[in-house]
Short mmCIF file of C-alpha atoms and ligand atoms in Angstrom, two decimals:
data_model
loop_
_atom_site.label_atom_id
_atom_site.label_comp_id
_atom_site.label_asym_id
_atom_site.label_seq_id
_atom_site.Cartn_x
_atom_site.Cartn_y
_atom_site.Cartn_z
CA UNK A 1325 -71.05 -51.65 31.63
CA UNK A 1326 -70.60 -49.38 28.61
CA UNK A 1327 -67.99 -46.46 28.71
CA UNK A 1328 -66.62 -44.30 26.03
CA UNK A 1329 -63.92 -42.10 26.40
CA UNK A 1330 -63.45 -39.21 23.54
CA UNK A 1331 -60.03 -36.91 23.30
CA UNK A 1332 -60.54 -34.43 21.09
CA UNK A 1333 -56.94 -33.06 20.49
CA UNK A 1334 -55.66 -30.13 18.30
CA UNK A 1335 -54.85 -32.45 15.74
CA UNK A 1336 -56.90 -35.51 15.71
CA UNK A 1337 -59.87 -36.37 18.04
CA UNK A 1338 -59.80 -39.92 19.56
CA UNK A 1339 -62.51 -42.09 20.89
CA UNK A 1340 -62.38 -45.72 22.74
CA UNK A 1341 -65.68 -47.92 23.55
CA UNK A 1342 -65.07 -50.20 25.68
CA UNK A 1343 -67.50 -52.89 26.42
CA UNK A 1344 -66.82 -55.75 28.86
CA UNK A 1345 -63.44 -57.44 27.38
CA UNK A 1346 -64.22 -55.58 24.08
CA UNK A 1347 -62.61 -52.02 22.79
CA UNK A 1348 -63.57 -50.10 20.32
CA UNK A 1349 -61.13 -47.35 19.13
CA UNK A 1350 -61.75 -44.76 16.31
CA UNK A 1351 -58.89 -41.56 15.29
CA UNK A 1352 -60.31 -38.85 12.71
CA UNK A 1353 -58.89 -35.68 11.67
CA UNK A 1354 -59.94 -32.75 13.82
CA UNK A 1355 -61.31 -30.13 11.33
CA UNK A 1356 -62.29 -26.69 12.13
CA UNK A 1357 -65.04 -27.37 14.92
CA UNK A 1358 -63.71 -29.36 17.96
CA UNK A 1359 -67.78 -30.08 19.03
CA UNK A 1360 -67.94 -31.79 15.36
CA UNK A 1361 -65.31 -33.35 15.71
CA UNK A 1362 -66.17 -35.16 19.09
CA UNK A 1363 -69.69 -35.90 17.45
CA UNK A 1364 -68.29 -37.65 14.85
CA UNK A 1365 -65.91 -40.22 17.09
CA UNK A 1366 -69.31 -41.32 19.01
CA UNK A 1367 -71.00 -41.72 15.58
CA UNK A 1368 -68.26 -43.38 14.16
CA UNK A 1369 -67.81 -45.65 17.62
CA UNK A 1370 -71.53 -46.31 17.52
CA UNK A 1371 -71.65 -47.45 13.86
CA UNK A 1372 -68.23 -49.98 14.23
CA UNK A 1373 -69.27 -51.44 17.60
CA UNK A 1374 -73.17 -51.46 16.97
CA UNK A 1375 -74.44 -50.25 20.07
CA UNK A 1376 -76.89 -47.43 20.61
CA UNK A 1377 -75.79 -44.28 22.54
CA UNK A 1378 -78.92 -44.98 24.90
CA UNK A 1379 -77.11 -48.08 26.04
CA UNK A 1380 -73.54 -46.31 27.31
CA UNK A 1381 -73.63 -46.04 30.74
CA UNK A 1382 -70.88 -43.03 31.04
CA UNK A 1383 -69.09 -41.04 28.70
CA UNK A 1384 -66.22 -38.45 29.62
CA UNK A 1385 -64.32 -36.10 26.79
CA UNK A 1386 -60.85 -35.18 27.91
CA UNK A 1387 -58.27 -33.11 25.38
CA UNK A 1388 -58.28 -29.28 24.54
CA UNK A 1389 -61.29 -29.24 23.03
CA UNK A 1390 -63.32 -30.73 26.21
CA UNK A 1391 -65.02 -27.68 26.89
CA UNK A 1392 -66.71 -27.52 23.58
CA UNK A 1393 -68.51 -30.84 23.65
CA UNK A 1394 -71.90 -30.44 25.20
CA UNK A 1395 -72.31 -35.38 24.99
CA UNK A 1396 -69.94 -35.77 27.78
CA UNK A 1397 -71.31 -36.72 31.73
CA UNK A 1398 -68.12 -35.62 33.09
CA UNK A 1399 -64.95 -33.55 31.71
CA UNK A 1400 -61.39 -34.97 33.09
CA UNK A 1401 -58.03 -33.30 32.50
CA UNK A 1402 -55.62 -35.00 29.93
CA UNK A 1403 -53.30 -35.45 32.59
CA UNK A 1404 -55.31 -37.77 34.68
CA UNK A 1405 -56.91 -39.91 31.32
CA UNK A 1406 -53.22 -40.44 30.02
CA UNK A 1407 -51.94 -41.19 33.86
CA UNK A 1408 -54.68 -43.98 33.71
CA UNK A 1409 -54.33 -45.02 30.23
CA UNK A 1410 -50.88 -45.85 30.65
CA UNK A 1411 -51.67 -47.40 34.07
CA UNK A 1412 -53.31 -49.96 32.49
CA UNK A 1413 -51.33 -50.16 29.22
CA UNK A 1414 -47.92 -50.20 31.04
CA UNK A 1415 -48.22 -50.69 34.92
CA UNK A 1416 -44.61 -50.75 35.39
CA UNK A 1417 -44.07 -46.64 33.83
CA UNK A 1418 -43.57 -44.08 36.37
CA UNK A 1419 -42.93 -41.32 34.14
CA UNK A 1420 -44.84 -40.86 31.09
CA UNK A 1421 -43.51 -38.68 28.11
CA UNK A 1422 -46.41 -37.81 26.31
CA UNK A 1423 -46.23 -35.58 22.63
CA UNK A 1424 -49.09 -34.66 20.83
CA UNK A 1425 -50.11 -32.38 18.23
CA UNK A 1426 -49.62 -28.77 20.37
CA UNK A 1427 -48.14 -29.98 23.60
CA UNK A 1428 -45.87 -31.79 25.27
CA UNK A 1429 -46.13 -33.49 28.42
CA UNK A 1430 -44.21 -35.15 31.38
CA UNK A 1431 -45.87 -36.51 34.02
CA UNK A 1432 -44.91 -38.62 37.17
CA UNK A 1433 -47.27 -41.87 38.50
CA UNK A 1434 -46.85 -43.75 41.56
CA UNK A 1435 -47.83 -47.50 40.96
CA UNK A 1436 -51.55 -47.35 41.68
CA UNK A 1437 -51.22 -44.79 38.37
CA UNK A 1438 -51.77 -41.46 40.35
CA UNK A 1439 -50.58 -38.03 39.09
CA UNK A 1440 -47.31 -36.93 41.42
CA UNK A 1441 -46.19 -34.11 39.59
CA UNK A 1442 -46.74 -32.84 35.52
CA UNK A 1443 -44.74 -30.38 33.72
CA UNK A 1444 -45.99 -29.02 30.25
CA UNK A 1445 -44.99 -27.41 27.45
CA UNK A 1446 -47.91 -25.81 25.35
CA UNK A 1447 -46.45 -22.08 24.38
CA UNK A 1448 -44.36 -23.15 21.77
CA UNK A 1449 -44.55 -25.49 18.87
CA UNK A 1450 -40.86 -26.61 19.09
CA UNK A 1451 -40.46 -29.75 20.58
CA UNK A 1452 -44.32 -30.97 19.51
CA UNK A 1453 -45.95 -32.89 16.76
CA UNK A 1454 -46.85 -29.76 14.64
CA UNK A 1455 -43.39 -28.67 14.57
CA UNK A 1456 -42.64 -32.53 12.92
CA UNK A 1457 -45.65 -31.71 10.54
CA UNK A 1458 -44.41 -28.60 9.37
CA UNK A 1459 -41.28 -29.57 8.46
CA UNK A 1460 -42.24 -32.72 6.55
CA UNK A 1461 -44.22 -30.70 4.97
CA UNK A 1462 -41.24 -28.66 4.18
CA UNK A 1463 -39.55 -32.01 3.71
CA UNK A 1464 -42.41 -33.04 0.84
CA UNK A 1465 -43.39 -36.02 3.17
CA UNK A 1466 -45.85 -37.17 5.34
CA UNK A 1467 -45.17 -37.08 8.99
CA UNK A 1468 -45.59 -41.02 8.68
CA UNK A 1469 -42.88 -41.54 6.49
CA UNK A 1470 -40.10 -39.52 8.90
CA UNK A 1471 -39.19 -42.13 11.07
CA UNK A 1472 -37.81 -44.81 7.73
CA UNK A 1473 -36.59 -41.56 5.73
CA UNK A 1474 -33.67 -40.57 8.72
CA UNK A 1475 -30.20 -41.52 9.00
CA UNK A 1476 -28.54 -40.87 12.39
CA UNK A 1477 -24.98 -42.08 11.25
CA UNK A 1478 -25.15 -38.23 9.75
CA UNK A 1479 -27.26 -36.19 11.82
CA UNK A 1480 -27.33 -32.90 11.26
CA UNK A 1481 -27.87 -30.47 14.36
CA UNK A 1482 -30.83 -28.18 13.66
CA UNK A 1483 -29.87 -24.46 15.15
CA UNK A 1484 -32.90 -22.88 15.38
CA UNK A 1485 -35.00 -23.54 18.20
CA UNK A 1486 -38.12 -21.13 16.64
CA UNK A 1487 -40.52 -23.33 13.99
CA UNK A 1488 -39.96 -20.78 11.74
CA UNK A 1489 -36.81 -20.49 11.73
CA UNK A 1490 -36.31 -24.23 11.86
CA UNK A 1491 -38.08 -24.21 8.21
CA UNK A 1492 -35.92 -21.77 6.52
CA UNK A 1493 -32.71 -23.68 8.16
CA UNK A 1494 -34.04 -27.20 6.66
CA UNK A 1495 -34.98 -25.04 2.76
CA UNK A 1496 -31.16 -23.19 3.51
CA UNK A 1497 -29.72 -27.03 4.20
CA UNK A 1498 -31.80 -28.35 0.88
CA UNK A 1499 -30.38 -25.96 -1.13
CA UNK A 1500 -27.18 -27.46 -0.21
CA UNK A 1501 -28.01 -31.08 -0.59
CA UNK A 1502 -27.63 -32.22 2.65
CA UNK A 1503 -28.75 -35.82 3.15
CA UNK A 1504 -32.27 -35.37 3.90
CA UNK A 1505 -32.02 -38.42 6.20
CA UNK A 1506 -29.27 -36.51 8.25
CA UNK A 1507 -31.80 -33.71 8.29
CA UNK A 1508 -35.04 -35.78 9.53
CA UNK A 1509 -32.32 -37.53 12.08
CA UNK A 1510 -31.78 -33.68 13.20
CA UNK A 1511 -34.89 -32.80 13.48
CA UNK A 1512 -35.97 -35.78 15.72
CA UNK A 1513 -32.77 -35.13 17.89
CA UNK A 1514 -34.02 -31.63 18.22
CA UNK A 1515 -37.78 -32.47 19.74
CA UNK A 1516 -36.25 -35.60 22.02
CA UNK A 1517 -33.58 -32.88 23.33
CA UNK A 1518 -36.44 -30.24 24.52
CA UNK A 1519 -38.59 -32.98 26.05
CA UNK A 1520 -35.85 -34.96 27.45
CA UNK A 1521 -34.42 -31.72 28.98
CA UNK A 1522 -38.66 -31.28 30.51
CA UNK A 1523 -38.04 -35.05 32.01
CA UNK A 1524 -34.96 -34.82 33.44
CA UNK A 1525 -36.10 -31.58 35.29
CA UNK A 1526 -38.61 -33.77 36.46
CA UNK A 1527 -36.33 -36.79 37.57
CA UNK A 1528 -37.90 -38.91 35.20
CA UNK A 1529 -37.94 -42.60 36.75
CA UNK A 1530 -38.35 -45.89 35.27
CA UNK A 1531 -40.14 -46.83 33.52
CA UNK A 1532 -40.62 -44.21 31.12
CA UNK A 1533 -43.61 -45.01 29.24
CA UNK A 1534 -44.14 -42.56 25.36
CA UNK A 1535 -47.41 -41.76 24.37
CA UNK A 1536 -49.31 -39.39 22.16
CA UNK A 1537 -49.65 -39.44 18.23
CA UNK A 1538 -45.82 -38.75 17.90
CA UNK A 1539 -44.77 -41.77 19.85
CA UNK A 1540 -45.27 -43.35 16.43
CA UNK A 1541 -42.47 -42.20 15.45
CA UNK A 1542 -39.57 -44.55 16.34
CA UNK A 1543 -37.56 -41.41 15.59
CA UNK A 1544 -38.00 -39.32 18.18
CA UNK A 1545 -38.35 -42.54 20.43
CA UNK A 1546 -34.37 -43.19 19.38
CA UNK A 1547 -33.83 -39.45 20.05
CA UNK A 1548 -35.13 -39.71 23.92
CA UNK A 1549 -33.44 -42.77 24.58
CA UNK A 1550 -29.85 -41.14 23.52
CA UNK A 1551 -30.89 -38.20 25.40
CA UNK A 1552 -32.12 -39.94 28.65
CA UNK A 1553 -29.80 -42.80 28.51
CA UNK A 1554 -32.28 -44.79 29.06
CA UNK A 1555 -35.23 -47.15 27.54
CA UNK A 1556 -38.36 -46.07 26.43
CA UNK A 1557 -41.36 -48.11 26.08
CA UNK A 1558 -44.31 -47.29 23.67
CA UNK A 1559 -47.64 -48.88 24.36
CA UNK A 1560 -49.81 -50.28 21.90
CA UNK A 1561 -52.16 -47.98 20.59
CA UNK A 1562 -50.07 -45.30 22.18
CA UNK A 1563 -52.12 -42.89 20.51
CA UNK A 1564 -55.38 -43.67 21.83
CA UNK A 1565 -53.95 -43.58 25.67
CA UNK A 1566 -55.88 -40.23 26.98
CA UNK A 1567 -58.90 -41.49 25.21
CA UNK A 1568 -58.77 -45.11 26.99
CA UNK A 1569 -57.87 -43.66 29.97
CA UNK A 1570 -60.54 -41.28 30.14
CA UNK A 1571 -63.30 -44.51 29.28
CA UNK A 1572 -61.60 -46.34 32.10
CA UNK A 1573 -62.26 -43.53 34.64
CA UNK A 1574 -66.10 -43.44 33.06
CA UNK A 1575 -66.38 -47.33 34.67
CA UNK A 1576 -64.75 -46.30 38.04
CA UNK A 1577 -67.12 -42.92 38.24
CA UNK A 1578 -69.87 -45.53 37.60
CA UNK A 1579 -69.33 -48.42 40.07
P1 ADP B 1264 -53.56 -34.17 19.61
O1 ADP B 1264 -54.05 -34.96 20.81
O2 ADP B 1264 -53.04 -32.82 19.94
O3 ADP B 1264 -54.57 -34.15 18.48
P2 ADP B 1264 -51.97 -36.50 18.93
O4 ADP B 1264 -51.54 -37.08 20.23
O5 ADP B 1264 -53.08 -37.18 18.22
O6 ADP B 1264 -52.28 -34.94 19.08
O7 ADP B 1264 -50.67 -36.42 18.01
C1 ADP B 1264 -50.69 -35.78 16.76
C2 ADP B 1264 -49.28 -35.80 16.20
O8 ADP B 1264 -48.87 -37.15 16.02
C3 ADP B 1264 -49.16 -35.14 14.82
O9 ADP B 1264 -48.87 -33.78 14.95
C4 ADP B 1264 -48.01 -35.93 14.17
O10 ADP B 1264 -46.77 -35.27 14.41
C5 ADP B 1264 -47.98 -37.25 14.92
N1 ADP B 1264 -48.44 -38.39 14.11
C6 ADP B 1264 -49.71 -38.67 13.76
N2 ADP B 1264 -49.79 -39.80 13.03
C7 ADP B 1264 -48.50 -40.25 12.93
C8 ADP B 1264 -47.91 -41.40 12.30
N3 ADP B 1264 -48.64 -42.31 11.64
N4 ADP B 1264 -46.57 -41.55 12.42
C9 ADP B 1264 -45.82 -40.66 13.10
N5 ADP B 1264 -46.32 -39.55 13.69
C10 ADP B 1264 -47.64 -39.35 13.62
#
């Protein structure tokens, strides 16, 4: 059985092949057209694993641009491809914290990896991945380099809650040369408090398993852990979690 799962996200579209014990996985930036973008994870998938779309047996395209992809057999919420993702990456997690580029998630699994409850923050960039992006950018860094650049033995709290604002409070704290490490440490401390304050109103339970691009970032992984008083486990390829989960489904749609 051959199953590809594509999550074409706001930021970066994701795609995992897998193929008996072997997976394939494949991140690209998103671009202007989402439908582009999704063709371009299958060709890329195609090329590194060397199979031929006429031999996948099921594809299914989760993420916000889902709709626009006319390849998929099936379209599946991100909520139910991460739940199974991490199901399979993590077992033990029954609460997943998941930050991407526009969103952030919480949602609660039982053990068998079934959704119990989700809450989600997607009006505001504060507290997601493009609000870390902007202000590197602000920073003159990469988003990459955040998580070695801060210094929590100075952290300095960020005021503004408004991504805006937040910018003109890091140029304002420049100005004054304030450690930029103190700053970055800040800013993490500032998305972990939002989304810790999402999980706690969800009575996050152990274990809590971070996914999503950001979860990179051993930053804002330190930041939730202060905040929730509690661990936090990343999964490998933490990243590529909705997409797996979404190529796992594709095999149990097709048994
Ligand atoms: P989406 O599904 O919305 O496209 P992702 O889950 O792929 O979003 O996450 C994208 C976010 O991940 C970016 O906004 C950025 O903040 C963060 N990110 C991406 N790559 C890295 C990296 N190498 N290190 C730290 N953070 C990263």
């Amino acid at each position: 059985m051959i199953t590809v799962g594509v999550d074409i996200g706001s930021v970066a579209p994701k795609g995992v092949l897998l193929n008996g014990e072997k997976r394939y996985s494949t991140v690209l930036p998103t671009g202007w057209s989402p439908r582009d973008a999704g063709e371009k994870i299958l060709s890329t998938l195609f090329r590194e694993s060397c199979i031929g779309q006429h031999q996948v047996d099921y594809i299914i395209v989760t993420g916000y641009g889902r709709v626009s992809f006319g390849q998929a057999d099936r379209t599946v919420t991100e909520i139910s491809c991460h739940a199974r993702g991490v199901a399979a990456l993590c077992p033990e997690a029954r609460t997943i914290i998941d930050i991407g580029g526009q969103d952030s998630k919480v949602i609660s699994i039982n053990e068998k990896g079934k959704v119990l409850d989700f809450a989600m923050n997607d009006k505001c960039a504060a507290g997601t991945g493009k609000f870390l992006q902007v202000m590197a950018n602000t920073l003159g860094m990469d988003v990459a380099e955040l998580a070695a650049a801060e210094d929590p033995s100075e952290t300095i709290t960020i005021n503004s809650m408004c991504t805006v604002f937040a910018e003109s409070e890091i140029i304002g704290l420049l100005a004054r040369n304030i450690s930029k490490g103190g700053i970055i440490a800040g800013l993490h401390q500032s998305v972990g408090k939002r989304v810790a304050s999402m999980a706690r109103r969800m009575g996050a339970r152990e274990k809590i398993a971070f996914t999503g691009g950001v979860a990179q970032n051993a930053g804002v992984r330190r930041a939730l852990e202060e905040e929730l008083k509690n661990s936090v486990v990343v999964p490998e390829g933490c990243q590529f979690t909705g997409a797996l989960g979404a190529a796992l489904l594709g095999i149990e749609t097709r048994q």
